[in-house]
XYZ file of C-alpha atoms in Angstrom:
345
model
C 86.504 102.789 128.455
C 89.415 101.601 130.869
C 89.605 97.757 132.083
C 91.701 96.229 133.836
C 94.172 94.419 132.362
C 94.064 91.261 134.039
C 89.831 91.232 133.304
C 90.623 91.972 130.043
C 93.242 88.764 129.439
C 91.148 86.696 131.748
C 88.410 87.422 129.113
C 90.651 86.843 126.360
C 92.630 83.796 126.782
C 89.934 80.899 126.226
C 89.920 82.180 122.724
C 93.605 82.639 121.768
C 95.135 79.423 120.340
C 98.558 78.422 121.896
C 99.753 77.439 118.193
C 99.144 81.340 117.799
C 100.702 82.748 120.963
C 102.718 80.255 123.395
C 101.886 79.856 126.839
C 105.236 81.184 127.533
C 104.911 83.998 125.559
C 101.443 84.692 126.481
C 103.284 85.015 130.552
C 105.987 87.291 129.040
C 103.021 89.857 127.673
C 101.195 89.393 130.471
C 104.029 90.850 133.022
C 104.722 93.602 130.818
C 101.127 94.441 130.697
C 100.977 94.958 134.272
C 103.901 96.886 134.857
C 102.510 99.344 132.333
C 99.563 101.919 133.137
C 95.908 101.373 132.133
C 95.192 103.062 129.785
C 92.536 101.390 127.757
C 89.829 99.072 127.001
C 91.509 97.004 124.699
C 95.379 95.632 123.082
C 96.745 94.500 120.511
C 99.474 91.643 119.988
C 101.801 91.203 117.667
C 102.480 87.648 116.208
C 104.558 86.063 113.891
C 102.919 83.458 111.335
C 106.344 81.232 109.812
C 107.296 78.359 111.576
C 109.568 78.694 114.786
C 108.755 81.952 115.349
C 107.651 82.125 118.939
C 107.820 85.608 120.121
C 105.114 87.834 120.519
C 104.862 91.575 120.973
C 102.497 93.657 122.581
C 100.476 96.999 122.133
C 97.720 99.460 123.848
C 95.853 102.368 122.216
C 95.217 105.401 124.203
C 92.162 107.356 122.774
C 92.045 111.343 123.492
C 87.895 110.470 123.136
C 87.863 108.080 125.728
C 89.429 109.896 128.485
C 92.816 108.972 126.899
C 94.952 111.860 127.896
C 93.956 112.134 132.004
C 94.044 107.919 132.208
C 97.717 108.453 131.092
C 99.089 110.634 133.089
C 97.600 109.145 135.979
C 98.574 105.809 135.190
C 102.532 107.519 134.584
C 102.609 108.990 138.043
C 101.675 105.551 139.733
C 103.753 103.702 137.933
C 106.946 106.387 139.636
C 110.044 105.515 139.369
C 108.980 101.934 137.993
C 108.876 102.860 134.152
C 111.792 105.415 133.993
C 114.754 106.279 131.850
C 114.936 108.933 128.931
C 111.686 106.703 126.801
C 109.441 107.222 129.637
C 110.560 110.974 130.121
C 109.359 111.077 126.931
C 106.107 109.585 127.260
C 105.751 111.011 130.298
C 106.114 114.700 128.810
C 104.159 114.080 125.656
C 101.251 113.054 128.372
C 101.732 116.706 130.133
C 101.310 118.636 126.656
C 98.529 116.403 125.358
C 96.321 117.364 128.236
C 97.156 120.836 127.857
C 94.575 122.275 125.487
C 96.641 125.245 123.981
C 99.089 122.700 122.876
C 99.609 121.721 119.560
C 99.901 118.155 120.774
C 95.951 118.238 121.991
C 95.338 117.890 118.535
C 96.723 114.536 118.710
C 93.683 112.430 118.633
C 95.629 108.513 119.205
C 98.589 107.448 120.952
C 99.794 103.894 120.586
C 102.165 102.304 122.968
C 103.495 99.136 121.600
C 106.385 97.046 123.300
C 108.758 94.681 122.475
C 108.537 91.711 124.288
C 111.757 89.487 123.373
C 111.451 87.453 127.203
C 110.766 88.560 130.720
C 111.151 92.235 131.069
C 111.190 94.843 134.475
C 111.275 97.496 132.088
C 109.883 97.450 129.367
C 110.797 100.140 126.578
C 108.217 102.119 124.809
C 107.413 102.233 121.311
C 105.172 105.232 121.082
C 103.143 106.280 117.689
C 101.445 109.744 117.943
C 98.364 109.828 115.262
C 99.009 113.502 113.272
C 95.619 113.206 111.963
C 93.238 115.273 114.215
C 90.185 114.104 112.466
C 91.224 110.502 111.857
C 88.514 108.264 111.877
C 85.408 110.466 111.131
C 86.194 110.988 107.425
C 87.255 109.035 104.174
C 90.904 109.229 103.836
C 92.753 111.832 102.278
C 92.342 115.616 101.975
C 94.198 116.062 105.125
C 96.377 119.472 106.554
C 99.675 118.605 105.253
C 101.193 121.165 106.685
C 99.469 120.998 110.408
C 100.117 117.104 110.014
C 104.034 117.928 109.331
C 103.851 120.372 112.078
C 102.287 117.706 114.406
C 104.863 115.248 113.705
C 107.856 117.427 114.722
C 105.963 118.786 117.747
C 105.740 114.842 118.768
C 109.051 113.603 117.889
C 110.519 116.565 119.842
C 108.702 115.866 122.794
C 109.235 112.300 122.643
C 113.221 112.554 122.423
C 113.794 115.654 124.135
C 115.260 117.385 121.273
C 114.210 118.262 117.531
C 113.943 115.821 114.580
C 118.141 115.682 113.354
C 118.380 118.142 110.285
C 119.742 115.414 107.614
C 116.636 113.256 109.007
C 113.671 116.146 109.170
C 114.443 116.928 105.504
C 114.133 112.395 104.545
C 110.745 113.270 107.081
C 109.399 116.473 105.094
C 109.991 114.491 101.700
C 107.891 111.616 102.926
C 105.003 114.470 103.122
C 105.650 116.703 100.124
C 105.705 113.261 97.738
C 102.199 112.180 99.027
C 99.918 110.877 96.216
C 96.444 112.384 95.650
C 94.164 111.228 98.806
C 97.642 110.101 101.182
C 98.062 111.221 104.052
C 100.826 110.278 106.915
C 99.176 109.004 109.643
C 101.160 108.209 112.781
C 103.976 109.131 113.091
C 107.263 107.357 115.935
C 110.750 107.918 117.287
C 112.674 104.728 116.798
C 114.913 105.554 119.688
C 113.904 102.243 121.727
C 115.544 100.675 118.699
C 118.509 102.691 119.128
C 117.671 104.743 116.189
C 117.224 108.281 115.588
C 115.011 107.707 112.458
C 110.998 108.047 112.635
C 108.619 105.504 112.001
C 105.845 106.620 109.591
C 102.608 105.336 108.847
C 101.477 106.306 105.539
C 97.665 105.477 103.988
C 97.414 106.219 100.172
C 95.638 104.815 96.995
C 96.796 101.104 96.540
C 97.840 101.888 93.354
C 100.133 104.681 94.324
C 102.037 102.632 96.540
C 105.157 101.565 94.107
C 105.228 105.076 92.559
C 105.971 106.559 96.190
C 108.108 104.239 97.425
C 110.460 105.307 94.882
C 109.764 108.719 94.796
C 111.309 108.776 98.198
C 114.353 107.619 98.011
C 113.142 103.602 98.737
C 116.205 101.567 98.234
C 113.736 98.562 96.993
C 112.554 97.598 93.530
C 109.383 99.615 92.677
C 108.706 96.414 90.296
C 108.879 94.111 93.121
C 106.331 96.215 95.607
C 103.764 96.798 92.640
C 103.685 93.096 92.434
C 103.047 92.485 96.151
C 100.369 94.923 95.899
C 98.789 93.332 93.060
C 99.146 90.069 94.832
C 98.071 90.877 98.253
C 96.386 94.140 98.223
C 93.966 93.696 95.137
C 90.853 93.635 97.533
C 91.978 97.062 98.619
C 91.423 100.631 97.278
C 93.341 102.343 100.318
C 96.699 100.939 101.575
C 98.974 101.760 104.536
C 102.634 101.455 104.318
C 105.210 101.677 107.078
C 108.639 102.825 106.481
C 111.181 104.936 108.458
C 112.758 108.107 107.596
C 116.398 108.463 108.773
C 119.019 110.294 106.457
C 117.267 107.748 103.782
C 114.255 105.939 103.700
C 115.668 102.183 105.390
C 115.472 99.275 103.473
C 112.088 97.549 105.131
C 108.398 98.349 104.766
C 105.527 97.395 106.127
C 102.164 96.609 103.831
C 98.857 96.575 106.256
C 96.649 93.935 105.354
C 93.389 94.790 107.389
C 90.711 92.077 107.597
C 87.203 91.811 107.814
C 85.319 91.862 111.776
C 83.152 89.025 110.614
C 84.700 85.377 111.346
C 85.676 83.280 108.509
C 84.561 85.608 105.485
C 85.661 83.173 102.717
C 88.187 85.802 101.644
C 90.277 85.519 104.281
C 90.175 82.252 104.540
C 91.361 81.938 100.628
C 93.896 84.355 101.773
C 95.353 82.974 104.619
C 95.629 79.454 102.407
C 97.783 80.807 99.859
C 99.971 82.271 102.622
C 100.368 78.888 104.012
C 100.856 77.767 99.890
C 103.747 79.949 100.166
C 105.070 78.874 103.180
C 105.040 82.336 104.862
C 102.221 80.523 107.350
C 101.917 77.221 109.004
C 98.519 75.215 108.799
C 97.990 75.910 112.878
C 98.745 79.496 112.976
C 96.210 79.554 109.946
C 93.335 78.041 111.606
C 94.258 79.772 114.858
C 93.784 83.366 112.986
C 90.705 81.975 111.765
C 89.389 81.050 114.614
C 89.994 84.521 116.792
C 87.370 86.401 115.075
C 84.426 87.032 117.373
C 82.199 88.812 119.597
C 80.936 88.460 123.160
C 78.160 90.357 125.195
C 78.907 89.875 128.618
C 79.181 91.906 132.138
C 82.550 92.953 133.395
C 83.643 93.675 137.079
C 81.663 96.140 138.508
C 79.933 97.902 135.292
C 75.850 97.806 135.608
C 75.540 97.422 132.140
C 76.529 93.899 129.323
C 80.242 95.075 127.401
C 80.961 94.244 123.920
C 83.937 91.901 123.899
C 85.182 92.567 120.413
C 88.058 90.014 118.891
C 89.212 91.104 115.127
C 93.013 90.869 113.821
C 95.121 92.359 110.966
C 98.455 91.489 109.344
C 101.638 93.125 108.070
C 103.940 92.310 104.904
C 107.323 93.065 105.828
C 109.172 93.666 103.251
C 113.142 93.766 102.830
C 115.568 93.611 99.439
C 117.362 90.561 98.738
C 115.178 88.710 101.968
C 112.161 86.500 102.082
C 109.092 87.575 102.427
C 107.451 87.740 106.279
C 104.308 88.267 107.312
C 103.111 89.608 111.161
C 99.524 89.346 112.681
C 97.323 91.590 114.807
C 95.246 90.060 116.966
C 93.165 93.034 118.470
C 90.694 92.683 121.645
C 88.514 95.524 122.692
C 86.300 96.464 124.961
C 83.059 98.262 123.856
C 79.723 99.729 125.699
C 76.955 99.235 124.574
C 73.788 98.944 125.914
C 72.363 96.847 123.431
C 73.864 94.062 121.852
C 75.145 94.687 118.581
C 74.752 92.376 115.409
């Protein structure tokens, strides 16, 4: 279901801690938020949890279930000439071919738009991520179409940037799928042009314990040592992990490790969890509780609906993980929307 935004961060801000995301910051995502379409019933921000690290980042999911699709391209052409430049002509022809239902690209079932947000912005640059799992979601991971899901992901990035996938860089992409464990699967797929790169950011799930064996399988310039560790350290509680890389003529030098975490507030897990990040000195005390304290739900009646809306808060984080650098560590706070007519326990 589609909100509007300024409902939606009305409803959100009494329970997002300023030690978290900064007033300031909190204004700068805001703007950006309504210069862009809406598109759904929920967003995602993007924190970081070391000290002095103020910026935040900012994210919406566009869902071809919920109307996804339509809501776009009707949000594009009111937006005109205010989101423009060779990004949006991207976005804005990836919306055309995902309505069309002969298209490859209506296979597509998620499109994430995330933004950075480094200060005020007038126009802000997409980061879009194209899901190349059709069925994602309704089964247990793996036994996916590798080949449809390659196929999907060059359909995407050429529609995004105008142009095909670079030939040194579609052969580093194709290698990323061929050297897939048992049960992986790549599951979204982005251009990293709006960070002036033609390399593709790739989401990959797989068995946690495959992890260190396909990092350097494809070419990761890391230490497979040093990743089997993290995983050991910070994954254990997992059986399925999801790695982030990008593919240019080599795999880059930084990952990403998804650490998802539980919807129910203050599971003594994650509060052990977050406490030995704050041992380490990747989190501060503050940002600690604040995490802790975002997990929630709300029944309530939004503008105009008949019936009560779930008002759903739950968060994830990110390892990021670089040779020769410290470790740093990014958090998800994620606030949807959800109908229900009942309230849910």
């Amino acid at each position: 279901m589609i909100v509007p935004i300024d409902e939606l961060f009305s409803r959100m801000k009494p329970f997002l801690s300023e030690a978290l995301v900064g007033e300031q910051a909190l204004g700068h995502v805001s703007e950006v938020a309504r210069l862009l379409p809406e598109i759904s019933g929920g967003f995602c921000l993007e924190a970081r949890l070391e000290e002095g690290a103020p910026r935040v980042d900012y994210m919406v999911c566009c869902m071809r279930s919920d109307g996804g699709p339509k809501a776009l391209a009707e949000g594009l052409a009111k937006a005109g000439d205010r989101l423009r430049g060779p990004l949006w002509d991207g976005v804005r022809a990836f919306s055309r071919e995902w309505q069309d239902p002969a298209s490859l690209l209506a296979r597509v079932p998620v499109l994430w738009l995330e933004y950075d947000v480094e200060g005020p912005q007038t126009d802000p640059k997409p980061f879009a991520f194209a899901c190349v799992q059709p069925d994602f979601g309704q089964r247990p991971p793996g036994g996916s179409n590798v080949a449809e899901s390659l196929q999907l992901t060059r359909r995407a990035m050429e529609v995004f940037q105008g142009k095909p996938i670079p030939p040194a860089i579609d052969r580093t992409v194709a290698r990323c799928f061929e050297a897939l464990p048992e049960f992986g699967e790549v599951e979204h797929v982005a251009p990293l042009a709006c960070r002036g790169s033609e390399a593709v950011r790739m989401i990959i799930g797989m068995p946690r314990d495959a992890v260190g064996e396909y990092l350097e399988r494809v070419g990761w310039p890391g230490s497979r040592a040093q990743v089997e560790e993290l995983t050991k350290t910070w994954l254990s509680y997992l059986h399925f992990a999801e790695v982030n890389l990008d593919a240019g003529e080599s795999v880059g030098p930084t990952i990403g490790l998804a650490l998802p975490f539980p919807e129910k507030p203050n599971d003594p897990w994650a509060r052990e969890f977050l406490q030995r990040m704050v041992a380490q000195g990747l989190c501060t005390p503050e940002k600690r509780d604040a995490v802790l304290s975002w997990w929630g739900r709300e029944r309530v009646p939004l503008t105009g609906d008949r019936w009560p809306s779930n008002l759903c808060r739950t968060v994830g984080a990110k390892l990021v993980v670089r040779p020769d650098a410290p470790l740093a560590v990014k958090v998800y706070p994620y606030f949807e929307c959800r109908f229900s007519l009942w309230a849910e326990t």
